[in-house]
Coordinates of C-alpha atoms and ligand atoms in Angstrom, one line a residue:
M4 CA 108.8 103.6 109.3
H5 CA 107.1 106.6 110.7
L6 CA 108.0 109.7 108.8
T7 CA 105.9 111.7 111.2
R8 CA 108.0 110.8 114.2
R9 CA 111.2 111.9 112.6
T10 CA 113.3 114.3 114.5
L11 CA 114.1 117.2 112.1
I12 CA 117.5 118.7 112.5
S13 CA 118.4 121.2 109.8
V14 CA 122.2 121.2 109.4
S15 CA 122.2 124.4 107.5
L16 CA 120.2 126.1 110.2
S17 CA 121.6 124.4 113.2
I18 CA 124.8 122.8 112.3
T19 CA 126.1 122.5 115.9
L20 CA 123.1 120.4 117.0
A21 CA 123.4 118.1 114.0
L22 CA 127.1 117.6 114.5
A23 CA 126.8 116.9 118.2
S24 CA 124.3 114.1 117.5
S25 CA 126.1 112.4 114.7
A26 CA 129.0 110.0 114.3
T27 CA 129.5 107.5 111.5
A28 CA 128.1 104.1 112.5
F29 CA 129.5 101.6 110.2
A30 CA 128.9 99.0 113.0
A31 CA 129.8 95.4 112.4
S32 CA 127.0 93.3 111.0
P33 CA 126.3 89.7 111.8
A34 CA 127.4 87.1 109.2
P35 CA 124.8 86.5 106.5
A36 CA 122.8 83.2 106.7
K37 CA 124.3 80.5 104.5
G38 CA 122.6 77.8 102.4
E39 CA 123.6 75.4 99.7
H40 CA 120.2 74.4 98.3
G41 CA 117.9 77.4 98.9
M42 CA 117.5 80.6 100.8
V43 CA 114.4 82.5 102.0
V44 CA 114.5 86.0 103.5
T45 CA 111.3 87.6 104.8
A46 CA 110.3 90.1 107.4
Q47 CA 108.6 87.5 109.7
H48 CA 110.5 84.4 110.9
L49 CA 107.5 82.1 110.8
A50 CA 106.9 83.0 107.1
T51 CA 110.6 82.3 106.4
D52 CA 110.1 78.9 107.9
V53 CA 107.1 78.3 105.6
G54 CA 109.2 79.2 102.6
V55 CA 112.1 76.9 103.6
E56 CA 109.7 74.0 104.2
V57 CA 108.1 74.4 100.8
L58 CA 111.6 74.4 99.2
K59 CA 112.6 71.3 101.2
R60 CA 109.5 69.5 100.1
G61 CA 110.6 70.0 96.5
G62 CA 108.6 73.1 95.7
N63 CA 110.3 75.7 93.6
A64 CA 111.0 79.4 94.5
I65 CA 107.7 80.4 93.0
D66 CA 105.8 77.9 95.2
A67 CA 107.7 79.2 98.2
A68 CA 106.9 82.8 97.2
V69 CA 103.2 82.1 97.1
A70 CA 103.2 80.2 100.4
V71 CA 105.2 83.0 102.0
G72 CA 102.8 85.6 100.6
Y73 CA 99.8 83.9 102.2
A74 CA 101.6 83.2 105.4
L75 CA 102.7 86.9 105.8
A76 CA 99.0 87.9 105.4
V77 CA 98.5 86.1 108.7
V78 CA 101.7 86.6 110.7
Y79 CA 102.7 90.1 109.4
P80 CA 99.3 91.8 109.0
N81 CA 100.7 95.3 108.9
A82 CA 102.0 94.7 105.4
G83 CA 101.5 91.0 104.4
N84 CA 98.1 90.8 102.9
I85 CA 95.4 89.4 100.7
G86 CA 93.6 92.8 100.8
G87 CA 96.3 94.7 99.0
G88 CA 98.7 94.1 96.1
G89 CA 102.2 94.1 94.8
F90 CA 104.8 93.0 92.4
M91 CA 106.9 89.9 91.8
T92 CA 110.1 89.8 89.7
V93 CA 110.9 86.3 88.6
R94 CA 114.0 84.8 87.0
M95 CA 113.7 81.2 86.0
K96 CA 116.7 78.8 86.0
D97 CA 116.8 79.0 82.2
G98 CA 117.3 82.7 82.3
R99 CA 113.7 83.7 81.4
T100 CA 112.6 86.8 83.3
T101 CA 109.1 88.1 84.0
F102 CA 107.2 90.5 86.2
I103 CA 103.8 89.9 87.7
D104 CA 101.8 93.1 88.5
F105 CA 99.1 92.3 91.0
R106 CA 98.9 95.8 92.3
E107 CA 95.6 97.5 93.2
R108 CA 93.4 99.3 90.6
A109 CA 91.2 102.4 91.2
P110 CA 87.5 101.5 91.5
L111 CA 85.3 102.1 88.5
A112 CA 83.6 105.0 90.4
A113 CA 86.9 106.7 91.2
T114 CA 87.4 110.3 89.9
R115 CA 90.4 112.5 89.7
T116 CA 89.1 114.9 92.3
M117 CA 87.6 112.4 94.7
Y118 CA 89.8 113.4 97.6
L119 CA 89.3 117.2 97.1
D120 CA 86.8 119.4 98.9
K121 CA 84.7 122.0 97.2
A122 CA 87.5 124.5 97.3
G123 CA 89.7 122.0 95.5
N124 CA 91.9 121.2 98.5
P125 CA 92.7 117.6 99.7
V126 CA 90.5 116.4 102.5
K127 CA 92.8 115.3 105.3
G128 CA 93.0 111.5 105.6
A129 CA 90.4 110.8 102.9
S130 CA 92.9 108.8 100.8
L131 CA 94.4 107.1 103.8
D132 CA 91.7 106.1 106.2
G133 CA 88.5 104.0 105.7
Y134 CA 86.9 102.6 102.6
L135 CA 87.3 105.5 100.2
A136 CA 91.1 104.9 100.4
V137 CA 90.8 101.3 99.2
G138 CA 92.0 100.2 95.8
V139 CA 90.7 96.9 94.3
P140 CA 93.0 94.2 95.8
G141 CA 95.2 92.0 93.6
S142 CA 97.2 89.7 95.8
V143 CA 95.0 86.6 95.6
A144 CA 94.8 86.9 91.8
G145 CA 98.5 87.4 91.5
F146 CA 99.5 84.5 93.7
E147 CA 97.2 82.1 91.8
M148 CA 98.3 83.3 88.4
V149 CA 102.0 82.9 89.2
R150 CA 101.5 79.5 90.9
E151 CA 99.5 78.2 87.9
K152 CA 102.1 79.4 85.3
Y153 CA 105.4 79.0 87.1
G154 CA 104.8 76.9 90.3
T155 CA 104.7 73.2 90.8
L156 CA 102.6 72.6 93.9
S157 CA 98.8 72.8 94.5
R158 CA 97.1 75.9 95.8
Q159 CA 95.8 73.9 98.8
D160 CA 99.3 72.9 99.7
L161 CA 100.6 76.4 99.5
I162 CA 97.8 78.1 101.5
A163 CA 97.7 75.4 104.2
P164 CA 100.4 76.9 106.5
A165 CA 98.6 80.3 106.4
I166 CA 95.3 78.7 107.3
A167 CA 96.9 76.9 110.2
F168 CA 98.5 80.1 111.6
A169 CA 95.2 81.9 111.3
R170 CA 93.1 79.1 112.8
D171 CA 95.4 78.0 115.6
G172 CA 97.1 81.3 116.2
F173 CA 100.7 82.3 116.5
V174 CA 102.7 83.6 119.4
L175 CA 103.9 87.2 119.0
N176 CA 107.6 88.0 119.5
Q177 CA 108.8 91.5 120.5
G178 CA 108.8 92.9 117.0
D179 CA 105.3 91.6 116.3
A180 CA 104.0 93.1 119.5
A181 CA 105.7 96.5 118.9
S182 CA 103.9 96.8 115.5
F183 CA 100.5 96.2 117.1
A184 CA 101.2 98.6 119.9
D185 CA 102.2 101.3 117.3
S186 CA 98.9 101.0 115.5
A187 CA 96.5 100.2 118.3
S188 CA 94.7 103.5 118.3
R189 CA 94.2 103.4 114.5
L190 CA 92.9 99.8 114.6
A191 CA 90.5 100.7 117.4
K192 CA 88.6 103.0 115.1
D193 CA 87.2 100.1 113.0
P194 CA 85.1 97.7 115.2
A195 CA 85.8 94.7 112.9
A196 CA 89.6 95.4 112.9
A197 CA 89.6 96.1 116.7
A198 CA 87.8 92.7 117.3
I199 CA 90.7 90.9 115.7
F200 CA 93.8 92.8 116.6
L201 CA 92.9 94.2 120.0
K202 CA 92.0 92.3 123.2
K203 CA 88.7 92.6 124.9
D204 CA 90.1 95.4 127.1
G205 CA 91.0 97.3 124.0
K206 CA 94.8 96.8 124.5
P207 CA 97.0 95.3 121.8
Y208 CA 98.3 91.8 122.1
G209 CA 101.7 91.7 123.8
M210 CA 104.9 89.6 123.4
G211 CA 104.2 86.0 124.2
E212 CA 100.5 86.2 123.6
K213 CA 98.7 84.4 120.8
L214 CA 96.8 86.0 118.0
V215 CA 94.1 83.8 116.5
Q216 CA 92.2 85.0 113.4
P217 CA 89.3 82.6 112.7
D218 CA 87.5 84.8 110.1
L219 CA 90.8 85.1 108.1
A220 CA 91.2 81.3 108.4
A221 CA 87.7 80.9 106.9
S222 CA 88.5 83.3 104.0
L223 CA 91.8 81.6 103.3
S224 CA 90.0 78.2 103.4
A225 CA 87.4 79.4 100.9
I226 CA 90.2 80.6 98.6
S227 CA 92.1 77.3 99.0
E228 CA 89.0 75.3 98.0
K229 CA 87.5 77.5 95.3
G230 CA 90.4 79.6 94.0
P231 CA 90.4 83.3 93.4
D232 CA 86.7 83.3 92.5
A233 CA 86.0 82.9 96.2
F234 CA 87.6 86.3 96.7
Y235 CA 86.6 88.1 93.5
K236 CA 83.2 86.6 92.7
G237 CA 81.9 85.1 95.9
A238 CA 81.0 85.9 99.5
I239 CA 84.3 87.8 100.2
A240 CA 83.8 90.4 97.5
D241 CA 80.1 90.7 98.6
A242 CA 81.1 91.4 102.2
I243 CA 83.7 94.0 101.2
V244 CA 81.4 95.8 98.8
R245 CA 78.6 95.8 101.5
A246 CA 80.9 97.2 104.1
S247 CA 82.3 99.8 101.7
G248 CA 78.8 101.0 100.7
A249 CA 77.8 101.3 104.3
K250 CA 80.9 103.2 105.3
G251 CA 81.5 105.8 102.6
G252 CA 83.4 103.7 100.1
I253 CA 82.8 103.3 96.3
L254 CA 83.9 99.6 95.7
A255 CA 81.4 97.7 93.5
K256 CA 81.1 94.0 92.7
E257 CA 82.2 94.8 89.1
D258 CA 85.5 96.1 90.4
F259 CA 86.3 92.7 91.8
E260 CA 84.9 90.8 88.8
Q261 CA 87.0 92.9 86.4
Y262 CA 90.3 92.7 88.3
A263 CA 93.0 91.2 86.1
V264 CA 96.7 90.5 86.8
R265 CA 99.2 91.9 84.3
E266 CA 102.3 90.0 83.3
L267 CA 104.9 92.5 82.1
K268 CA 108.4 92.6 80.8
P269 CA 110.8 93.7 83.6
V270 CA 112.9 96.9 83.1
T271 CA 116.5 95.9 82.5
C272 CA 119.8 97.9 82.4
S273 CA 123.5 97.3 82.8
Y274 CA 125.7 98.6 85.6
R275 CA 129.4 98.0 85.4
G276 CA 128.8 94.7 83.6
Y277 CA 126.0 93.5 85.9
E278 CA 122.4 93.2 84.6
I279 CA 119.6 94.8 86.7
V280 CA 116.2 93.2 86.3
S281 CA 113.6 95.2 88.1
S282 CA 110.0 96.6 88.1
P283 CA 108.5 98.4 85.1
P284 CA 105.6 100.9 85.3
P285 CA 103.2 100.9 87.0
S286 CA 106.2 100.9 89.3
S287 CA 108.7 103.7 88.9
G288 CA 111.3 101.5 90.8
G289 CA 113.2 99.8 88.0
A290 CA 113.4 102.7 85.7
I291 CA 114.5 105.1 88.4
I292 CA 117.1 102.8 89.9
C293 CA 118.5 102.3 86.4
E294 CA 118.5 106.0 85.7
I295 CA 120.4 106.7 88.9
L296 CA 122.8 103.8 88.3
N297 CA 123.5 105.1 84.8
V298 CA 124.4 108.5 86.1
I299 CA 126.7 107.3 88.9
E300 CA 128.3 104.7 86.6
G301 CA 130.3 107.7 85.2
Y302 CA 131.9 108.4 88.6
P303 CA 134.6 106.2 90.3
M304 CA 132.2 105.3 93.2
S305 CA 134.5 102.7 94.6
Y306 CA 137.4 105.2 94.8
L307 CA 135.2 108.0 96.2
G308 CA 134.3 105.6 99.0
A309 CA 131.2 104.7 101.0
G310 CA 129.8 107.6 103.0
S311 CA 132.1 110.3 101.7
A312 CA 130.8 113.7 100.9
E313 CA 131.7 113.3 97.2
T314 CA 129.8 110.0 97.0
V315 CA 126.8 111.5 98.8
H316 CA 127.0 114.5 96.4
V317 CA 126.9 112.5 93.2
M318 CA 124.3 110.1 94.4
V319 CA 122.0 112.9 95.6
E320 CA 122.3 114.8 92.4
A321 CA 121.4 111.7 90.4
M322 CA 118.5 111.0 92.8
R323 CA 117.3 114.6 92.6
R324 CA 117.0 114.5 88.8
A325 CA 115.6 110.9 88.6
Y326 CA 112.8 111.7 91.0
V327 CA 111.8 114.7 88.9
D328 CA 111.3 112.2 86.1
R329 CA 109.5 109.8 88.4
N330 CA 107.1 112.3 89.7
S331 CA 106.3 114.1 86.5
A332 CA 106.4 111.5 83.7
L333 CA 105.5 108.0 85.0
G334 CA 102.1 106.3 85.5
D335 CA 100.1 103.2 84.7
P336 CA 101.2 102.0 81.2
D337 CA 97.6 101.3 80.2
F338 CA 96.9 105.1 80.6
V339 CA 100.3 106.8 80.1
D340 CA 103.0 106.7 77.5
N341 CA 106.0 106.2 79.8
P342 CA 109.3 107.5 78.5
V343 CA 111.2 104.4 79.9
S344 CA 113.6 104.1 77.1
K345 CA 114.7 107.7 77.5
L346 CA 115.2 107.2 81.3
L347 CA 117.3 104.1 80.6
D348 CA 119.4 105.7 78.0
K349 CA 123.2 106.1 78.8
G350 CA 123.3 109.3 76.7
Y351 CA 120.6 110.8 78.9
A352 CA 122.6 109.9 82.0
K353 CA 125.6 111.7 80.5
E354 CA 123.4 114.8 79.9
I355 CA 122.5 114.7 83.6
R356 CA 126.1 114.2 84.7
D357 CA 127.1 117.2 82.6
R358 CA 124.7 119.4 84.5
I359 CA 126.0 118.3 87.9
D360 CA 128.2 121.0 89.5
P361 CA 131.1 119.1 91.1
F362 CA 131.3 121.6 94.0
R363 CA 127.8 122.8 94.7
A364 CA 124.4 121.3 95.6
G365 CA 121.7 121.4 92.9
V366 CA 118.5 123.3 93.5
S367 CA 115.3 121.3 93.2
K368 CA 113.0 124.2 92.4
D369 CA 115.1 125.0 89.3
L370 CA 114.0 121.6 88.0
M371 CA 110.3 122.1 88.4
P372 CA 108.5 120.6 85.4
K373 CA 105.3 122.1 83.9
G374 CA 102.0 121.3 85.6
F375 CA 103.3 121.4 89.2
G376 CA 102.4 123.9 91.8
E377 CA 105.0 124.6 94.1
S378 CA 105.3 104.4 108.9
T379 CA 103.9 103.0 107.2
E380 CA 104.7 99.5 106.0
T381 CA 105.2 97.3 103.0
T382 CA 107.2 94.1 102.9
H383 CA 109.8 92.6 100.7
Y384 CA 111.0 89.0 100.5
S385 CA 113.7 87.3 98.4
I386 CA 113.8 83.6 97.6
I387 CA 116.1 81.3 95.5
D388 CA 115.8 77.5 95.1
D389 CA 118.2 74.7 94.4
E390 CA 117.8 74.9 90.7
G391 CA 118.5 78.7 90.7
N392 CA 115.0 80.0 90.1
A393 CA 114.9 83.4 91.8
V394 CA 112.0 85.4 93.1
A395 CA 111.8 88.9 94.5
V396 CA 108.4 90.1 95.9
T397 CA 107.3 93.4 97.3
Y398 CA 103.7 93.7 98.3
T399 CA 101.8 96.0 100.6
L400 CA 98.7 97.5 102.1
N401 CA 100.5 100.9 101.6
G402 CA 100.3 102.4 105.1
S403 CA 100.8 100.2 108.1
Y404 CA 97.6 98.0 108.4
G405 CA 96.4 99.8 105.2
A406 CA 93.1 101.7 105.5
G407 CA 92.7 100.2 109.0
V408 CA 89.4 98.5 108.0
V409 CA 88.2 94.9 107.8
A410 CA 84.8 94.0 106.3
D411 CA 82.8 92.1 108.9
G412 CA 83.3 88.3 108.7
T413 CA 86.3 88.4 106.3
G414 CA 89.2 89.0 108.6
I415 CA 90.9 90.7 105.7
L416 CA 92.6 94.1 106.3
L417 CA 92.1 96.4 103.3
N418 CA 94.7 98.6 101.6
N419 CA 94.9 102.4 101.3
E420 CA 96.8 102.3 98.0
M421 CA 94.7 105.1 96.5
D422 CA 97.0 107.6 98.4
D423 CA 99.7 106.7 95.9
F424 CA 97.9 108.6 93.2
T425 CA 98.3 112.3 92.6
Q426 CA 95.4 113.8 94.5
K427 CA 96.2 117.2 93.2
P428 CA 99.3 118.1 91.2
G429 CA 101.9 119.6 93.5
V430 CA 100.4 118.3 96.8
P431 CA 102.6 115.8 98.6
N432 CA 101.2 112.3 99.5
L433 CA 102.0 110.2 102.5
Y434 CA 105.6 109.8 101.4
G435 CA 106.0 113.5 100.6
L436 CA 106.0 112.7 96.9
V437 CA 104.9 115.7 94.8
Q438 CA 103.5 114.2 91.6
G439 CA 101.8 115.2 88.4
E440 CA 99.2 114.5 85.8
A441 CA 100.6 111.1 84.6
N442 CA 99.6 109.7 87.9
A443 CA 96.1 111.3 88.2
I444 CA 93.2 109.1 89.4
Q445 CA 91.2 107.4 86.7
P446 CA 88.8 104.4 86.9
K447 CA 90.7 101.0 86.7
K448 CA 94.1 102.8 86.8
T449 CA 96.9 101.6 89.0
P450 CA 98.6 104.2 91.1
L451 CA 102.3 104.7 90.4
S452 CA 104.5 102.7 92.8
S453 CA 108.1 102.8 94.1
M454 CA 108.2 99.1 94.9
S455 CA 111.3 97.6 93.3
P456 CA 111.7 93.9 93.6
T457 CA 115.0 93.4 91.8
I458 CA 117.2 90.6 90.6
V459 CA 120.8 91.4 89.6
T460 CA 122.6 88.9 87.3
R461 CA 126.3 88.5 86.3
N462 CA 127.5 86.5 83.3
G463 CA 123.9 85.2 82.8
K464 CA 123.6 83.9 86.3
P465 CA 121.7 85.2 89.3
F466 CA 124.0 87.4 91.5
M467 CA 121.8 89.3 93.9
I468 CA 118.1 89.4 94.9
I469 CA 117.0 92.5 96.7
G470 CA 114.2 94.9 97.6
S471 CA 112.6 96.7 100.5
P472 CA 109.6 98.5 101.9
G473 CA 109.9 102.3 102.5
G474 CA 107.5 104.2 100.3
S475 CA 109.3 106.6 98.1
R476 CA 112.6 105.5 99.7
I477 CA 112.3 102.0 98.4
I478 CA 114.2 103.1 95.3
T479 CA 117.2 104.5 97.1
I480 CA 117.3 101.7 99.7
T481 CA 117.5 99.1 96.9
L482 CA 119.9 101.2 94.9
E483 CA 122.2 101.7 97.9
A484 CA 122.3 98.0 98.7
I485 CA 123.4 97.2 95.1
V486 CA 126.0 100.0 95.1
N487 CA 127.3 98.9 98.5
V488 CA 127.9 95.4 97.2
I489 CA 129.2 96.2 93.7
D490 CA 131.2 99.4 94.3
H491 CA 132.0 99.4 98.0
G492 CA 132.7 95.7 98.5
M493 CA 130.4 95.1 101.4
D494 CA 129.0 91.7 102.2
I495 CA 125.3 91.3 101.7
Q496 CA 124.4 91.9 105.4
Q497 CA 126.7 95.0 105.6
A498 CA 125.3 96.3 102.4
I499 CA 121.8 96.2 103.8
D500 CA 122.6 97.3 107.3
A501 CA 124.8 100.3 106.2
P502 CA 123.3 103.7 107.1
R503 CA 121.1 105.2 104.4
I504 CA 120.7 108.6 102.7
H505 CA 117.8 109.6 100.6
H506 CA 116.8 112.5 98.3
Q507 CA 113.6 112.7 96.3
W508 CA 113.8 116.1 94.5
L509 CA 111.1 117.6 96.8
P510 CA 111.5 118.4 99.6
D511 CA 115.0 119.7 98.7
T512 CA 116.6 117.8 101.5
I513 CA 119.1 115.0 102.0
Y514 CA 117.6 112.6 104.6
V515 CA 120.3 110.9 106.6
E516 CA 119.9 108.0 109.0
R517 CA 121.1 109.1 112.5
F518 CA 124.8 108.4 112.9
G519 CA 124.9 107.7 109.1
L520 CA 127.5 110.3 108.1
S521 CA 130.4 111.6 110.1
P522 CA 130.3 115.1 111.5
D523 CA 133.1 116.0 109.0
T524 CA 131.0 114.8 106.1
L525 CA 127.9 116.6 107.2
K526 CA 129.9 119.8 107.5
L527 CA 131.3 119.3 103.9
L528 CA 127.9 118.7 102.5
A529 CA 126.4 121.7 104.4
G530 CA 129.2 123.8 102.9
M531 CA 128.3 122.7 99.4
G532 CA 124.8 124.1 100.0
Y533 CA 122.9 121.0 101.1
H534 CA 120.1 121.0 103.5
L535 CA 120.3 117.9 105.6
D536 CA 117.7 116.2 107.8
I537 CA 119.1 113.7 110.4
S538 CA 116.2 111.3 110.9
E539 CA 116.0 109.8 114.4
K540 CA 114.2 106.8 113.0
S541 CA 115.9 104.5 110.5
W542 CA 114.0 103.4 107.4
G543 CA 113.5 100.4 105.2
Q544 CA 113.7 96.6 105.8
A545 CA 115.6 95.2 102.9
A546 CA 115.8 91.5 102.3
G547 CA 118.7 90.3 100.2
I548 CA 120.5 87.2 98.8
L549 CA 123.9 87.1 97.3
V550 CA 124.9 84.1 95.2
G551 CA 128.4 82.5 95.3
G552 CA 129.7 84.1 98.4
K553 CA 128.8 86.7 101.0
S554 CA 130.7 89.5 99.2
L555 CA 132.4 90.2 95.8
A556 CA 135.8 89.5 97.5
E557 CA 134.6 86.1 98.7
I558 CA 133.0 85.3 95.3
E559 CA 136.3 86.1 93.6
K560 CA 138.3 84.0 96.1
G561 CA 135.9 81.1 95.9
G562 CA 134.9 78.8 98.8
G563 CA 132.0 80.9 100.0
A564 CA 128.5 79.5 100.6
R565 CA 126.4 79.1 97.5
Y566 CA 123.5 81.3 98.9
N567 CA 124.0 84.1 101.4
G568 CA 120.9 85.7 102.9
A569 CA 120.5 88.9 104.9
M570 CA 117.5 90.4 106.6
D571 CA 117.8 94.0 107.5
S572 CA 119.0 94.5 111.1
R573 CA 116.3 97.2 111.3
A574 CA 113.6 94.5 111.0
A575 CA 112.5 93.2 114.4
S576 CA 110.8 89.9 113.4
G577 CA 112.5 88.9 110.2
A578 CA 114.8 86.0 109.3
A579 CA 117.1 84.8 106.6
Q580 CA 117.3 81.0 106.5
G581 CA 119.1 78.7 104.1
Y582 CA 119.3 75.0 103.9
Ligands
DON7 O1 103.8 101.3 96.1 C1 104.4 102.1 96.8 O2 105.3 102.8 96.4 C2 103.9 102.3 98.2 N1 102.5 102.0 98.3 C3 104.8 101.5 99.1 C4 104.4 101.7 100.6 C5 105.5 101.3 101.5 O3 106.6 100.9 101.1 C6 105.2 101.5 102.9 N2 106.3 101.0 103.7 N3 107.1 101.5 104.4

């Protein structure tokens, strides 16, 4: 997703132009993938194959999630990683749920003003490019912790496919090549990154060419043999700390030694009889998805219909108010007292509904809390096994290829997750999020995330596994897929492919995917006072699984496949595969 390349069309200013370029595009979607024993949906087809093989060999969904996590670090380097972090929502076959937080932490030497100049203004790019942008990575610790506690296969077994892809190389398809081409100029800035991802002539690898990553193979082999200590206490940490010190970063060996995974209780809520199990702080995802669902539960969404002006109106007003809460109140639970129970309260949702004008757009600046002044890539994958263990993983380097730097000899791309913190209250970050004090930078703190790996259950059984990349839009992407299945009756592929809308309080704009709403609908919304932005580029790459049929109707009728997988049609290299 490249927010910068978006074409901005303001409907309220230029309604004719917007209307001329829009028509509803509820295009037909391909049928979801079917499986009776397991399903793996990831953003890179080779990683999907790895997950399916693990399941076929008798590994459980957690084993497959670990193997896919390592494989994506090799075959999907813009977001798959061992130099970043993420979240895993797990539901075991016996109904136990848990949440693994292996997201980055701020280095011990981090300060709340580290990205500001002497005048107190953010230094352009400081939280995005190079070593100062890097948070202490968590992926290796996370994968190993979850494997030991919930997996069944050995670490060596699960890392082996990733080592093979790195050592022997893999052939790029059209989507892989496009991603390298997009980021070539950025990767060229770091000699170690350029040596891996660009050819000798400085050009990116093209479709049909093979990318070999020997340094990454060596790092993965060391982790396979010695475990996370090879990353956090050994030569890999030393190399990253050395490169960081030499190139303006603040990472220290103690940062790596002190990194610890957190196992947290997921956020849960009910929506029309379904249970949503999703990410707790330090993600805002679960709480904000639940807050929005609680608000729209009071409206007849199914009757209002997918893509109607009324549906967009109530969804946007719920989003607007929920993002105020997100951006002002939430942060790392070790540092901030998060008002999660208030946000999940159905009474609070009713108060929000009561303030929504049925005929007019709300005004974001009227909701300004105290303390405010006025493509990027992540990846999500969903897995379920024969026993019904379900796993949703969203992990990331934050921006595409993270900070764009690799410490010499490691082959490991490092994240730029520090940009997710509030650099200065009121100043927007990469995703345009205007955030407050609760998410200020502090040593060892985790920046607030929007990542929302989610499992929906019905009658105590897994129903849907869903999540997506998309920065601040992850929340609305995930939410809309759930509403499309439950309220609008779409099958899982249609629910994911359907055009998206997004509102995040500030800017006070409804973002609409091009052709996402009909000209009539846009006109109605503009008439209610909305400012609309028709984005030329689509956003998100959701990966979903529906259990018991491809849609609610098929589930009710019976006879559908047990597992139905869908990779977003917006994803160029992904695949859903069942067996
Ligand atoms: O944790 C977050 O909310 C962001 N770092 C996610 C970044 C992301 O989704 C980028 N992908 N498009």
